[in-house]
């Protein structure tokens, strides 16, 4: 026996998990797989089941569409198919053929996923359903699910004659009908109708002997009779014979198609198993997404180190309403048992059920709602004692039923058993119940059993505190607001907060004081001490959380400051260099004017000493405002047409189109520019760090000016690459006082165009931007005007 009791699934709530899986299935084959879910202790089997579910979940998370819709169950027809000379009806084939089509589509979809989804790929390996079979079956039916006229030569001939005869009968009957209307034999407003598959004429009863034919029916009042004209009777008989021939030929075709199924029945059976497994795993994956479940680290031995575990059903019911407090359960090999205490309605039973349900789900091959790094072991047995198990039929009280379960646990438990016991020792005299519970707990620990138990008994809390092979745990409680926190803390027992809860419910103060006297100072003091320790720990944890949060904020602010400072320093150097550049240009112009003045003074025989003094002062000022330029020495290179090259101090790579004297034509995307040959360097020979070093030193503003290209080509770039490259381009353009820029982003779906324009809106130096003229690129190019 692997689980106990027989109704363990319903006590844990796994029956509700089954129901949710059934709802997610698309057909009966998947539902049958849900019904066959069973507890397993084989690690390789469990791992395979979990991997399949995780791979289907990954497919759904990526937004891929699994090619599977609602389908019928072909297996219900297998018994009939096995019988020789039997045949399926047309409507039966209309259930089988779509299912076979789904199998082929699924097989193709998963067959191409060997590397991404290896476990699902393995499901496709035994499938050998011939595509020709499915095509042959489908070719015989029309869109309405009926055998086509051209399914056989004979059927085509029969149906052609049938149509001809029906037209002939219709024309003949219509002529007789018009004659009858002319003689006023037909009721006013009446038309031709069908009785027993034959076209008949409605005739007033008093004129029925005037029309030669056979009465097929009459109205409820008897005032109208329906006559088949004698002239059309022979043609109608011919039609009936043709209908019988049609049916015989259709049956012949159906038998042939059923024989095809019979010959490939083994392949079809294997394919149906595949369809059911995919449907089943899809249902598990959908449930996993709803529960935010994942695949934990599966151990091939008993173990329990769970992180952020959540009760699956509670998580689903509270989703979108309020957060569910997760549990962290860590039971090492030398302390395999957890004794949980705390107030009523504080979450003790939920904690126990969470452990039981998640462990059972994992060993049934279902993903569970806990952190993926959690370690979940494999147990040979799971035993459960929970709830009111009073039995009138077996004359057992609740406590007797608990003791019967304990007896079973002691007889069948071992080191690979997980035991879950709710309210251990409850249901009888606390003095005796606590003693018996302690003895049972001691016996289970001797067997090195794994488990979780809940209790209110002090003797059990002390028992756990004095041993190393069992750990105390407590469900936290807010003593100020008298509300449970549903947080499990391992390492210390919990208080029941009975007196506090009694006060909250409104019991008179005198009654509570009397209760404290009856309980005794020693027990009350211990309870108070436990509460005080719990409160102090909560305060300490709160302060620790606040400290960590403040430290994180401080780290973020420091990083932000450092980044901002670096940006400001870089911008400052650029601005200073730019200012010096402008000052240098201004001084050159001023110097020329002064030189003219000096010549004028000379010519007028001014003193040479004064002239020298003026010139020297201007020279010193010119040196002072000269931009800080450091030249990078690169080894001489031999450039040739077709080389990938860069401008010195730039990162954009272009192609060397042609060389003439000391000039070179470079192609950047669709734009071309002419630069000096000594300003180029081959891309593959640029020394690492040389370009970034030059930029960090504010290097070579003049080189930037000569090398700058006013057109930026972003076509083919990924969205995440565009921002940085556009920022560099705009920075250079602003630094070099450019007036108009062009940005090539192409049309496509407009993604790059949108990113570029959103970026331009945030740059203050951009005066305006618009589409290029329609004849020069239109929406594929943005023209930018700088202030």
XYZ file of C-alpha atoms in Angstrom:
787
model
C 0.000 0.000 0.000
C 1.485 3.367 -1.088
C -1.164 5.714 0.319
C -3.516 5.644 3.279
C -6.444 6.082 3.792
C -8.369 5.074 0.662
C -9.959 8.529 0.425
C -6.622 10.357 0.771
C -7.169 12.206 -2.525
C -10.451 13.770 -1.415
C -9.055 14.644 2.037
C -6.120 16.463 0.433
C -8.250 18.040 -2.310
C -6.618 16.173 -5.199
C -10.071 15.199 -6.476
C -10.597 18.911 -7.261
C -7.294 18.923 -9.158
C -8.612 16.028 -11.267
C -11.806 17.953 -11.979
C -9.851 20.986 -13.168
C -7.725 18.771 -15.433
C -10.866 17.204 -16.939
C -12.182 20.688 -17.695
C -8.960 21.511 -19.560
C -9.090 18.386 -21.749
C -10.356 18.689 -25.325
C -11.538 15.109 -25.773
C -12.267 11.782 -24.101
C -8.795 10.360 -24.775
C -7.280 13.072 -22.589
C -10.000 12.594 -19.976
C -9.175 8.869 -19.842
C -5.542 9.761 -19.091
C -6.699 12.026 -16.245
C -8.707 9.142 -14.795
C -5.568 6.966 -14.857
C -3.416 9.402 -12.822
C -1.857 7.432 -9.976
C 0.701 7.902 -7.210
C 4.175 6.716 -8.222
C 7.428 6.261 -6.337
C 9.592 5.597 -9.424
C 11.834 8.614 -9.930
C 12.412 8.039 -13.678
C 8.663 7.802 -14.347
C 7.906 10.916 -12.272
C 10.682 12.887 -13.958
C 9.423 11.983 -17.436
C 5.865 13.026 -16.545
C 7.072 16.337 -15.087
C 9.310 17.114 -18.078
C 6.451 16.530 -20.531
C 4.232 18.920 -18.598
C 6.982 21.527 -18.344
C 7.708 21.379 -22.083
C 4.006 21.848 -22.946
C 3.910 24.739 -20.453
C 6.928 26.336 -22.163
C 5.144 26.082 -25.535
C 2.085 27.852 -24.107
C 4.228 30.488 -22.376
C 5.900 31.345 -25.691
C 2.484 31.962 -27.230
C 2.832 29.115 -29.710
C -0.446 27.600 -30.892
C -0.702 23.862 -30.272
C -2.575 22.460 -33.313
C -5.274 20.663 -31.344
C -8.997 21.342 -31.065
C -11.979 19.442 -29.715
C -11.975 15.906 -31.133
C -14.060 12.713 -31.011
C -12.838 9.389 -29.628
C -12.068 6.947 -32.477
C -11.434 4.054 -30.063
C -15.182 3.446 -29.529
C -15.345 2.036 -33.069
C -12.371 -0.336 -32.778
C -14.481 -3.392 -31.815
C -16.738 -2.939 -34.853
C -13.784 -2.324 -37.151
C -12.213 -5.656 -36.133
C -15.228 -7.611 -37.439
C -14.734 -8.778 -41.042
C -17.257 -7.431 -43.591
C -18.459 -4.841 -41.080
C -18.639 -1.186 -41.976
C -18.896 2.189 -40.305
C -21.546 4.680 -41.289
C -20.760 8.033 -42.865
C -21.255 9.936 -39.600
C -18.796 7.586 -37.857
C -16.105 8.447 -40.370
C -16.780 12.132 -39.726
C -15.650 11.583 -36.134
C -12.607 9.468 -36.984
C -11.134 11.477 -39.894
C -10.772 14.845 -38.028
C -9.136 13.038 -35.097
C -6.628 11.382 -37.469
C -5.945 14.745 -39.109
C -5.241 16.237 -35.647
C -2.813 13.407 -34.901
C -0.875 14.013 -38.133
C -0.719 17.777 -37.492
C 0.409 17.303 -33.877
C 2.981 14.732 -34.956
C 4.474 17.152 -37.485
C 4.445 20.005 -34.934
C 6.296 18.034 -32.250
C 8.551 16.113 -34.648
C 10.430 19.328 -35.422
C 11.060 20.088 -31.721
C 13.679 17.468 -30.914
C 16.130 19.941 -29.352
C 13.638 22.270 -27.641
C 11.195 19.670 -26.317
C 12.964 16.281 -26.193
C 10.386 14.477 -24.011
C 7.483 15.499 -26.246
C 9.561 14.476 -29.261
C 9.872 10.975 -27.768
C 6.072 10.675 -27.828
C 6.168 11.002 -31.627
C 8.677 8.193 -32.214
C 6.289 5.187 -32.083
C 3.726 6.912 -34.318
C 3.504 5.455 -37.827
C 0.119 6.639 -39.051
C 0.171 6.715 -42.883
C -0.725 10.127 -44.252
C -1.962 8.382 -47.404
C -4.579 6.551 -45.323
C -6.024 9.771 -43.913
C -5.951 11.386 -47.366
C -7.702 8.373 -48.933
C -10.441 8.480 -46.308
C -10.947 12.225 -46.661
C -11.142 12.107 -50.471
C -14.287 9.976 -50.372
C -16.417 12.485 -48.433
C -17.804 15.903 -49.316
C -17.933 18.937 -47.032
C -21.254 17.742 -45.573
C -19.756 14.418 -44.516
C -21.502 12.374 -47.211
C -19.943 10.025 -49.754
C -19.034 11.975 -52.890
C -20.758 11.247 -56.204
C -17.401 10.392 -57.771
C -16.350 8.027 -54.972
C -16.867 5.243 -57.559
C -17.801 5.044 -61.231
C -20.980 3.114 -60.464
C -22.116 5.596 -57.821
C -21.577 8.470 -60.244
C -23.729 6.683 -62.873
C -26.525 5.926 -60.349
C -26.705 9.458 -59.018
C -26.722 10.956 -62.487
C -29.746 8.834 -63.445
C -31.371 9.619 -60.121
C -31.131 13.346 -60.764
C -32.533 12.916 -64.283
C -35.517 10.887 -63.050
C -36.251 13.336 -60.243
C -36.274 16.225 -62.725
C -38.589 14.274 -65.063
C -41.023 13.421 -62.246
C -40.970 16.980 -60.995
C -41.801 18.413 -64.442
C -44.550 15.869 -65.053
C -46.122 16.453 -61.647
C -45.884 20.228 -62.008
C -47.766 20.032 -65.341
C -50.538 17.931 -63.791
C -50.614 20.283 -60.801
C -51.113 23.324 -63.058
C -53.946 21.528 -64.840
C -55.563 20.691 -61.495
C -55.275 24.290 -60.358
C -56.924 25.358 -63.600
C -59.847 23.037 -62.839
C -60.072 24.408 -59.246
C -59.402 20.935 -57.788
C -56.535 22.210 -55.569
C -57.144 24.185 -52.336
C -56.309 27.861 -52.706
C -52.657 28.612 -51.972
C -51.610 24.945 -51.841
C -48.361 23.677 -53.446
C -46.749 20.375 -54.347
C -45.636 18.390 -51.308
C -43.928 15.126 -50.328
C -45.584 12.080 -48.781
C -43.645 8.840 -48.120
C -40.825 10.115 -50.279
C -43.028 10.800 -53.288
C -44.179 14.073 -54.873
C -47.985 14.409 -54.448
C -50.700 16.931 -55.325
C -53.075 18.283 -52.613
C -56.664 17.910 -53.952
C -60.004 18.901 -52.400
C -61.827 15.768 -51.209
C -64.871 16.376 -53.446
C -62.632 16.313 -56.560
C -60.447 13.325 -55.627
C -62.036 11.025 -58.243
C -61.438 13.526 -61.006
C -57.620 13.142 -60.801
C -56.316 9.721 -61.840
C -53.778 8.442 -59.354
C -53.183 6.948 -55.899
C -54.175 8.528 -52.602
C -51.036 8.619 -50.396
C -52.425 10.602 -47.419
C -55.180 12.968 -46.274
C -55.364 16.012 -43.997
C -56.486 15.818 -40.368
C -59.893 17.272 -41.299
C -60.321 14.983 -44.288
C -61.026 17.951 -46.549
C -57.758 17.518 -48.497
C -56.267 14.338 -49.940
C -52.761 13.900 -51.341
C -52.684 12.076 -54.656
C -49.721 10.726 -56.554
C -50.639 11.062 -60.235
C -50.733 7.757 -62.112
C -48.468 9.217 -64.809
C -45.598 9.789 -62.287
C -45.969 6.499 -60.422
C -43.746 4.527 -62.768
C -41.048 7.226 -62.639
C -41.260 7.299 -58.844
C -40.787 3.537 -58.691
C -37.690 3.949 -60.844
C -36.400 6.574 -58.421
C -36.960 4.194 -55.505
C -34.971 1.465 -57.261
C -32.157 3.933 -57.909
C -32.121 4.934 -54.229
C -31.711 1.296 -53.228
C -28.888 0.938 -55.723
C -27.293 4.109 -54.335
C -27.389 2.678 -50.799
C -25.871 -0.640 -51.929
C -22.995 1.174 -53.644
C -22.425 3.469 -50.639
C -22.268 0.433 -48.316
C -19.748 -1.160 -50.659
C -17.553 1.958 -50.449
C -17.955 2.162 -46.659
C -16.872 -1.470 -46.340
C -13.769 -0.746 -48.402
C -12.916 2.248 -46.208
C -13.542 0.233 -43.026
C -11.206 -2.451 -44.370
C -8.535 0.235 -44.778
C -8.976 1.122 -41.115
C -8.835 -2.559 -40.133
C -5.555 -3.045 -41.988
C -4.004 -0.079 -40.156
C -5.701 -0.571 -36.798
C -2.478 -1.058 -34.802
C -1.048 2.217 -36.132
C -4.326 4.006 -35.415
C -4.414 2.657 -31.839
C -0.872 3.914 -31.174
C -1.785 7.259 -32.728
C -4.835 7.575 -30.443
C -2.658 6.936 -27.386
C -0.383 9.740 -28.625
C -3.370 12.069 -29.073
C -4.610 11.340 -25.553
C -1.169 11.955 -24.020
C -0.728 15.293 -25.782
C -4.237 16.384 -24.744
C -3.554 15.244 -21.175
C -0.208 17.057 -20.918
C -1.725 20.178 -22.451
C -4.391 20.090 -19.720
C -1.664 19.738 -17.060
C 0.313 22.613 -18.599
C -2.757 24.893 -18.628
C -3.423 24.113 -14.961
C 0.250 24.790 -14.171
C -0.014 28.215 -15.790
C -3.143 28.990 -13.758
C -1.413 27.916 -10.526
C 1.919 29.543 -11.507
C 3.438 26.102 -10.959
C 6.900 24.939 -11.926
C 9.088 21.845 -11.941
C 11.165 21.567 -8.747
C 14.505 19.819 -8.341
C 13.448 16.178 -8.107
C 15.515 14.045 -5.729
C 15.598 10.252 -6.100
C 15.283 9.803 -2.313
C 13.122 11.246 0.481
C 13.870 14.956 0.957
C 12.021 18.198 1.689
C 13.499 21.637 1.146
C 10.640 23.686 -0.249
C 10.825 27.386 -1.007
C 7.739 29.609 -1.425
C 5.278 26.717 -1.559
C 1.616 27.678 -2.028
C -1.497 25.587 -1.515
C -2.622 24.890 -5.127
C -6.367 25.219 -4.576
C -6.117 28.223 -2.258
C -3.834 29.921 -4.769
C -6.466 29.498 -7.487
C -9.387 30.627 -5.317
C -7.571 33.718 -3.944
C -5.978 34.732 -7.252
C -6.808 38.363 -7.968
C -8.426 38.821 -4.531
C -5.631 38.830 -1.974
C -2.086 37.462 -1.838
C -1.489 33.961 -0.487
C 1.383 33.774 2.000
C 3.834 31.115 0.749
C 5.468 28.555 3.051
C 9.111 27.568 3.279
C 9.534 24.036 4.634
C 13.054 22.765 5.236
C 13.483 19.302 6.786
C 17.080 18.039 6.701
C 17.909 14.336 6.851
C 18.753 14.503 10.571
C 15.504 16.332 11.504
C 12.817 14.775 9.343
C 9.738 15.702 11.341
C 8.025 19.082 11.784
C 5.661 19.783 14.670
C 3.527 22.852 13.883
C 1.720 24.746 16.634
C -0.113 28.042 16.816
C -3.596 29.544 17.242
C -6.818 28.145 15.857
C -7.555 29.339 12.306
C -3.901 30.323 12.061
C -3.122 28.079 9.098
C -1.776 24.889 10.758
C -4.084 22.548 8.848
C -3.521 24.491 5.615
C 0.217 24.058 6.118
C -0.230 20.310 6.583
C -2.515 19.991 3.554
C -0.130 22.094 1.457
C 2.682 19.624 2.191
C 0.463 16.629 1.457
C -1.144 17.968 -1.723
C 2.069 19.273 -3.309
C 3.962 16.053 -2.526
C 1.120 13.962 -3.945
C 0.856 16.142 -7.056
C 4.571 15.875 -7.801
C 4.550 12.075 -7.386
C 1.576 11.963 -9.767
C 3.617 13.881 -12.362
C 2.024 17.334 -11.958
C 3.928 20.607 -11.727
C 3.500 22.259 -8.334
C 3.278 25.896 -7.130
C 6.665 26.329 -5.501
C 10.052 27.872 -6.394
C 11.840 25.906 -9.101
C 14.983 25.542 -6.931
C 12.984 23.694 -4.255
C 14.096 20.123 -3.557
C 11.241 17.620 -3.601
C 12.042 14.046 -2.662
C 10.256 10.792 -3.467
C 8.481 8.779 -0.775
C 7.349 5.163 -1.014
C 4.296 5.851 1.158
C 2.128 8.812 2.146
C -0.093 8.328 5.223
C -2.657 10.891 6.335
C -4.733 11.405 9.481
C -6.917 14.485 9.263
C -10.473 15.625 10.002
C -13.426 14.014 11.750
C -13.298 10.285 10.991
C -16.157 9.117 13.193
C -17.729 5.904 11.817
C -21.247 4.872 12.821
C -21.034 1.702 10.697
C -17.883 0.486 12.470
C -18.892 1.849 15.901
C -15.797 4.097 16.068
C -15.590 7.460 17.798
C -13.428 10.226 16.354
C -10.598 9.488 18.793
C -10.834 5.726 18.238
C -10.607 6.314 14.513
C -7.486 8.450 15.037
C -5.920 5.690 17.158
C -6.736 3.126 14.468
C -4.870 5.284 11.951
C -1.924 5.659 14.355
C -1.796 1.894 14.743
C -1.639 1.501 10.980
C 1.129 4.132 10.743
C 3.246 2.383 13.370
C 2.814 -0.978 11.656
C 3.582 0.112 8.080
C 5.840 3.188 8.281
C 9.538 3.212 7.434
C 12.303 5.677 6.546
C 10.694 6.282 3.134
C 7.247 7.170 4.499
C 5.709 10.646 4.781
C 3.197 10.841 7.668
C 0.783 13.792 8.003
C -1.192 14.092 11.264
C -3.581 16.933 12.058
C -4.284 17.862 15.720
C -2.168 15.003 17.052
C -3.579 13.660 20.349
C -6.838 15.630 20.175
C -10.264 14.139 20.860
C -9.807 12.813 24.397
C -8.588 13.818 27.871
C -5.645 16.188 27.195
C -3.499 14.571 29.886
C -3.885 11.098 28.397
C -4.163 12.258 24.816
C -0.927 14.255 25.087
C 0.925 11.307 26.600
C -0.269 8.849 23.963
C 0.557 11.348 21.205
C 4.092 11.771 22.585
C 4.603 8.001 22.670
C 3.330 7.633 19.078
C 5.557 10.473 17.933
C 8.569 8.886 19.627
C 7.901 5.526 17.954
C 7.617 7.137 14.519
C 10.888 9.007 15.056
C 12.588 5.717 15.947
C 11.530 4.411 12.529
C 13.109 7.564 10.991
C 9.772 8.514 9.441
C 9.356 11.849 7.650
C 6.324 13.903 8.555
C 4.378 16.964 9.613
C 2.014 17.087 12.573
C -0.043 19.907 14.103
C -0.848 20.242 17.786
C -1.779 22.511 20.710
C -0.192 20.285 23.384
C 2.664 21.767 25.454
C 4.185 18.368 26.212
C 4.630 17.764 22.483
C 6.205 21.205 22.005
C 8.661 20.473 24.817
C 9.269 16.989 23.410
C 10.254 18.514 20.061
C 12.385 21.198 21.714
C 14.443 18.582 23.609
C 15.232 16.406 20.560
C 17.354 16.925 17.459
C 15.423 14.633 15.096
C 12.235 16.738 15.147
C 11.771 20.487 14.660
C 9.220 22.850 16.157
C 7.378 25.199 13.867
C 4.845 27.934 14.510
C 2.202 29.761 12.532
C 2.760 33.474 13.195
C 0.050 35.600 14.841
C -0.398 39.368 15.134
C -0.967 39.720 18.892
C -1.892 43.418 18.628
C -4.651 43.025 16.057
C -5.330 39.397 17.033
C -5.111 38.235 13.428
C -3.260 35.234 11.974
C -0.343 36.054 9.626
C -0.324 32.574 7.951
C 3.476 32.608 7.972
C 5.330 29.447 8.982
C 8.436 29.896 11.111
C 10.573 26.842 11.748
C 12.673 26.598 14.927
C 10.322 27.515 17.759
C 6.862 26.479 18.972
C 3.846 28.727 18.600
C 1.398 30.030 21.162
C -2.297 29.176 20.969
C -3.274 32.742 21.980
C -6.348 31.244 23.640
C -6.762 33.988 26.250
C -6.286 36.779 23.722
C -8.820 35.272 21.346
C -11.224 34.821 24.272
C -10.901 38.545 25.055
C -11.568 39.453 21.442
C -14.732 37.351 21.322
C -16.143 39.359 24.251
C -15.832 37.034 27.255
C -16.182 38.989 30.534
C -12.873 40.094 32.099
C -13.731 38.308 35.327
C -14.151 35.033 33.479
C -10.797 35.481 31.752
C -9.041 36.273 35.033
C -10.584 33.183 36.620
C -9.371 31.131 33.664
C -5.815 32.436 34.192
C -5.998 31.337 37.839
C -7.213 27.867 36.870
C -4.518 27.500 34.211
C -1.823 28.495 36.680
C 0.931 31.068 36.740
C 3.574 28.676 35.420
C 1.668 27.792 32.263
C 0.427 31.357 31.780
C 3.961 32.664 32.209
C 5.296 30.231 29.631
C 2.563 31.296 27.243
C 3.413 34.964 27.855
C 7.112 34.312 27.337
C 6.422 32.560 24.012
C 4.248 35.468 22.886
C 6.887 38.008 23.907
C 9.603 36.143 22.022
C 7.342 35.931 18.953
C 6.531 39.650 19.094
C 10.166 40.643 19.533
C 11.155 38.459 16.615
C 8.461 40.015 14.433
C 9.714 43.501 15.334
C 13.305 42.452 14.617
C 12.307 40.980 11.249
C 10.371 44.146 10.388
C 13.361 46.342 11.272
C 15.642 44.073 9.274
C 13.368 44.312 6.219
C 13.246 48.100 6.505
C 17.063 48.253 6.823
C 17.519 46.064 3.745
C 15.046 48.191 1.774
C 16.846 51.406 2.781
C 20.211 49.884 1.903
C 18.897 48.849 -1.523
C 17.523 52.351 -2.127
C 20.854 53.866 -1.055
C 22.722 51.584 -3.455
C 20.380 52.551 -6.293
C 20.775 56.269 -5.532
C 24.577 55.921 -5.382
C 24.641 54.141 -8.738
C 22.329 56.750 -10.236
C 24.519 59.564 -8.905
C 27.693 57.974 -10.273
C 26.090 57.503 -13.685
C 24.797 61.082 -13.717
C 28.175 62.408 -12.601
C 29.962 60.492 -15.367
C 27.519 61.818 -17.952
C 27.933 65.374 -16.701
C 31.737 65.110 -16.767
C 31.679 63.791 -20.322
C 29.255 66.513 -21.422
C 31.303 69.157 -19.598
C 34.469 68.181 -21.483
C 32.624 68.239 -24.804
C 31.184 71.691 -24.070
C 34.575 73.059 -22.987
C 36.292 71.678 -26.090
C 33.551 73.081 -28.268
C 33.870 76.482 -26.600
C 37.624 76.404 -27.055
C 37.146 75.477 -30.706
C 34.864 78.430 -31.259
C 37.231 80.727 -29.344
C 40.173 79.480 -31.411
C 38.319 80.245 -34.640
C 37.352 83.678 -33.381
C 40.921 84.457 -32.342
C 42.257 83.434 -35.738
C 39.948 85.881 -37.383
C 40.836 88.544 -34.837
C 44.531 87.804 -35.318
C 44.258 88.481 -39.020
C 42.681 91.815 -38.325
C 45.368 92.698 -35.830
C 48.114 91.661 -38.260
C 46.672 94.111 -40.726
C 46.786 96.759 -38.042
C 50.404 95.900 -37.221
C 51.407 96.199 -40.878
C 49.692 99.484 -40.955
C 51.613 100.613 -37.874
C 54.877 99.398 -39.366
C 54.280 101.182 -42.541
C 53.753 104.247 -40.450
C 57.080 103.563 -38.653
C 55.665 102.500 -35.292
C 57.973 101.177 -32.592
C 59.005 97.583 -33.105
C 59.021 96.861 -29.378
C 55.335 97.654 -29.019
C 54.464 95.666 -32.084
C 56.335 92.630 -30.716
C 54.592 92.959 -27.388
C 51.112 92.996 -28.935
C 51.889 89.981 -31.148
C 53.296 87.999 -28.215
C 50.180 88.611 -26.127
C 47.909 87.411 -28.917
C 49.991 84.272 -29.340
C 49.773 83.425 -25.638
C 45.990 83.848 -25.703
C 45.703 81.665 -28.792
C 47.684 78.888 -27.057
C 45.539 79.200 -23.956
C 42.242 78.576 -25.806
C 43.634 75.908 -28.168
C 41.436 72.720 -27.892
C 43.090 69.772 -26.142
C 43.883 67.434 -29.056
C 45.725 64.146 -28.649
C 46.617 62.242 -31.769
C 46.398 58.499 -31.953
C 49.190 56.848 -33.839
C 48.053 53.824 -35.794
C 50.445 51.643 -37.801
C 50.566 52.423 -41.550
C 48.076 50.338 -43.493
C 47.559 49.369 -47.106
C 43.913 49.996 -47.953
C 42.241 48.617 -51.059
C 38.784 48.755 -52.598
C 36.263 46.510 -50.848
C 37.894 46.786 -47.373
C 35.678 47.324 -44.320
C 36.896 50.602 -42.818
C 36.125 53.092 -40.062
C 36.825 56.784 -39.642
C 39.388 57.376 -36.900
C 37.487 58.142 -33.673
C 34.228 56.655 -35.065
C 32.538 53.261 -34.599
C 30.382 53.021 -37.741
C 31.820 50.616 -40.342
C 31.581 51.279 -44.078
C 32.876 49.817 -47.341
C 35.777 51.395 -49.289
C 34.350 51.880 -52.804
C 37.205 53.677 -54.610
C 40.535 55.479 -54.072
C 41.718 58.501 -56.063
C 44.993 60.192 -55.085
C 44.610 60.886 -51.335
C 40.794 60.837 -51.385
C 38.535 57.827 -50.752
C 34.827 57.193 -51.367
C 33.139 55.318 -48.499
C 29.665 53.717 -48.570
C 27.647 53.693 -45.320
C 24.474 51.706 -46.101
C 22.932 53.545 -49.038
C 24.807 56.815 -48.383
C 28.247 57.659 -49.835
C 30.788 60.218 -48.702
C 34.308 61.345 -49.698
C 37.031 61.618 -47.018
C 40.804 61.868 -46.852
C 42.585 58.518 -47.080
C 44.680 59.170 -43.933
C 41.489 59.471 -41.875
C 40.583 55.808 -42.471
C 41.566 52.612 -40.708
C 40.586 49.036 -41.449
C 37.905 47.790 -39.045
C 39.752 44.580 -38.227
C 42.969 46.464 -37.320
C 41.559 49.025 -34.863
C 43.279 48.420 -31.532
C 40.815 47.519 -28.742
C 40.154 50.524 -26.566
C 41.724 53.072 -28.934
C 38.431 54.559 -30.099
C 36.880 54.675 -26.630
C 40.099 56.160 -25.224
C 40.058 58.888 -27.840
C 36.449 59.727 -27.134
C 36.932 59.829 -23.341
C 39.704 62.388 -23.755
C 37.578 64.662 -25.926
C 39.899 63.697 -28.814
C 39.974 65.009 -32.278
C 37.074 67.413 -32.643
C 38.520 68.479 -35.967
C 38.607 64.848 -37.103
C 34.956 64.476 -36.070
C 34.111 67.548 -38.113
C 35.771 66.211 -41.270
C 34.536 62.645 -40.820
C 30.970 63.400 -39.798
C 28.246 62.014 -42.117
C 24.900 63.761 -41.803
C 22.942 60.647 -42.757
C 22.413 57.743 -40.284
C 21.317 54.370 -41.678
C 19.385 52.248 -39.126
C 17.851 49.773 -41.574
C 18.267 46.168 -40.493
C 19.038 47.157 -36.891
C 17.234 45.567 -33.945
C 15.031 47.807 -31.836
C 17.321 47.542 -28.794
C 20.345 48.685 -30.855
C 18.738 51.819 -32.241
C 18.678 53.967 -29.062
C 22.417 53.996 -28.340
C 23.432 54.495 -31.975
C 20.929 57.330 -32.489
C 22.121 59.048 -29.279
C 25.760 58.947 -30.443
C 24.789 60.344 -33.851
C 22.781 63.218 -32.338
C 25.512 64.031 -29.786
C 28.111 64.327 -32.552
C 25.765 66.410 -34.706
C 24.985 68.810 -31.828
C 28.674 69.049 -30.880
C 29.609 69.903 -34.472
C 26.732 72.435 -34.848
C 25.078 70.594 -37.719
C 21.922 72.091 -39.175
C 20.030 69.283 -40.929
C 20.271 65.480 -40.517
C 18.700 62.475 -42.240
C 17.850 59.189 -40.540
C 17.141 56.147 -42.760
C 14.897 53.661 -40.962
C 12.824 52.174 -43.799
C 9.069 51.710 -43.861
C 8.356 48.071 -42.910
C 5.915 47.905 -40.007
C 6.967 51.334 -38.745
C 8.662 50.067 -35.547
C 12.048 51.766 -36.136
C 10.320 54.956 -37.329
C 8.303 55.097 -34.115
C 11.375 54.501 -31.890
C 13.378 57.188 -33.737
C 10.639 59.800 -33.454
C 9.953 59.067 -29.794
C 13.683 59.562 -29.167
C 13.801 62.809 -31.125
C 10.957 64.261 -29.053
C 13.145 63.967 -25.935
C 16.107 65.907 -27.418
C 15.814 69.646 -26.692
C 18.213 70.617 -29.489
C 15.843 69.166 -32.137
C 13.832 72.009 -33.676
C 11.631 69.823 -35.890
C 11.482 66.540 -37.814
C 9.370 65.320 -40.741
C 9.197 62.724 -43.531
C 11.515 63.124 -46.512
C 9.976 64.174 -49.818
C 7.995 61.286 -51.293
C 10.285 61.083 -54.350
C 13.367 60.816 -52.112
C 12.205 58.138 -49.695
C 9.030 59.507 -48.050
C 8.130 57.741 -44.780
C 11.296 55.640 -44.901
C 13.484 58.677 -44.039
C 13.128 61.232 -41.239
C 14.616 64.697 -41.858
C 15.773 66.379 -38.613
C 16.402 70.125 -38.177
C 18.584 71.111 -35.192
C 18.320 74.426 -33.325
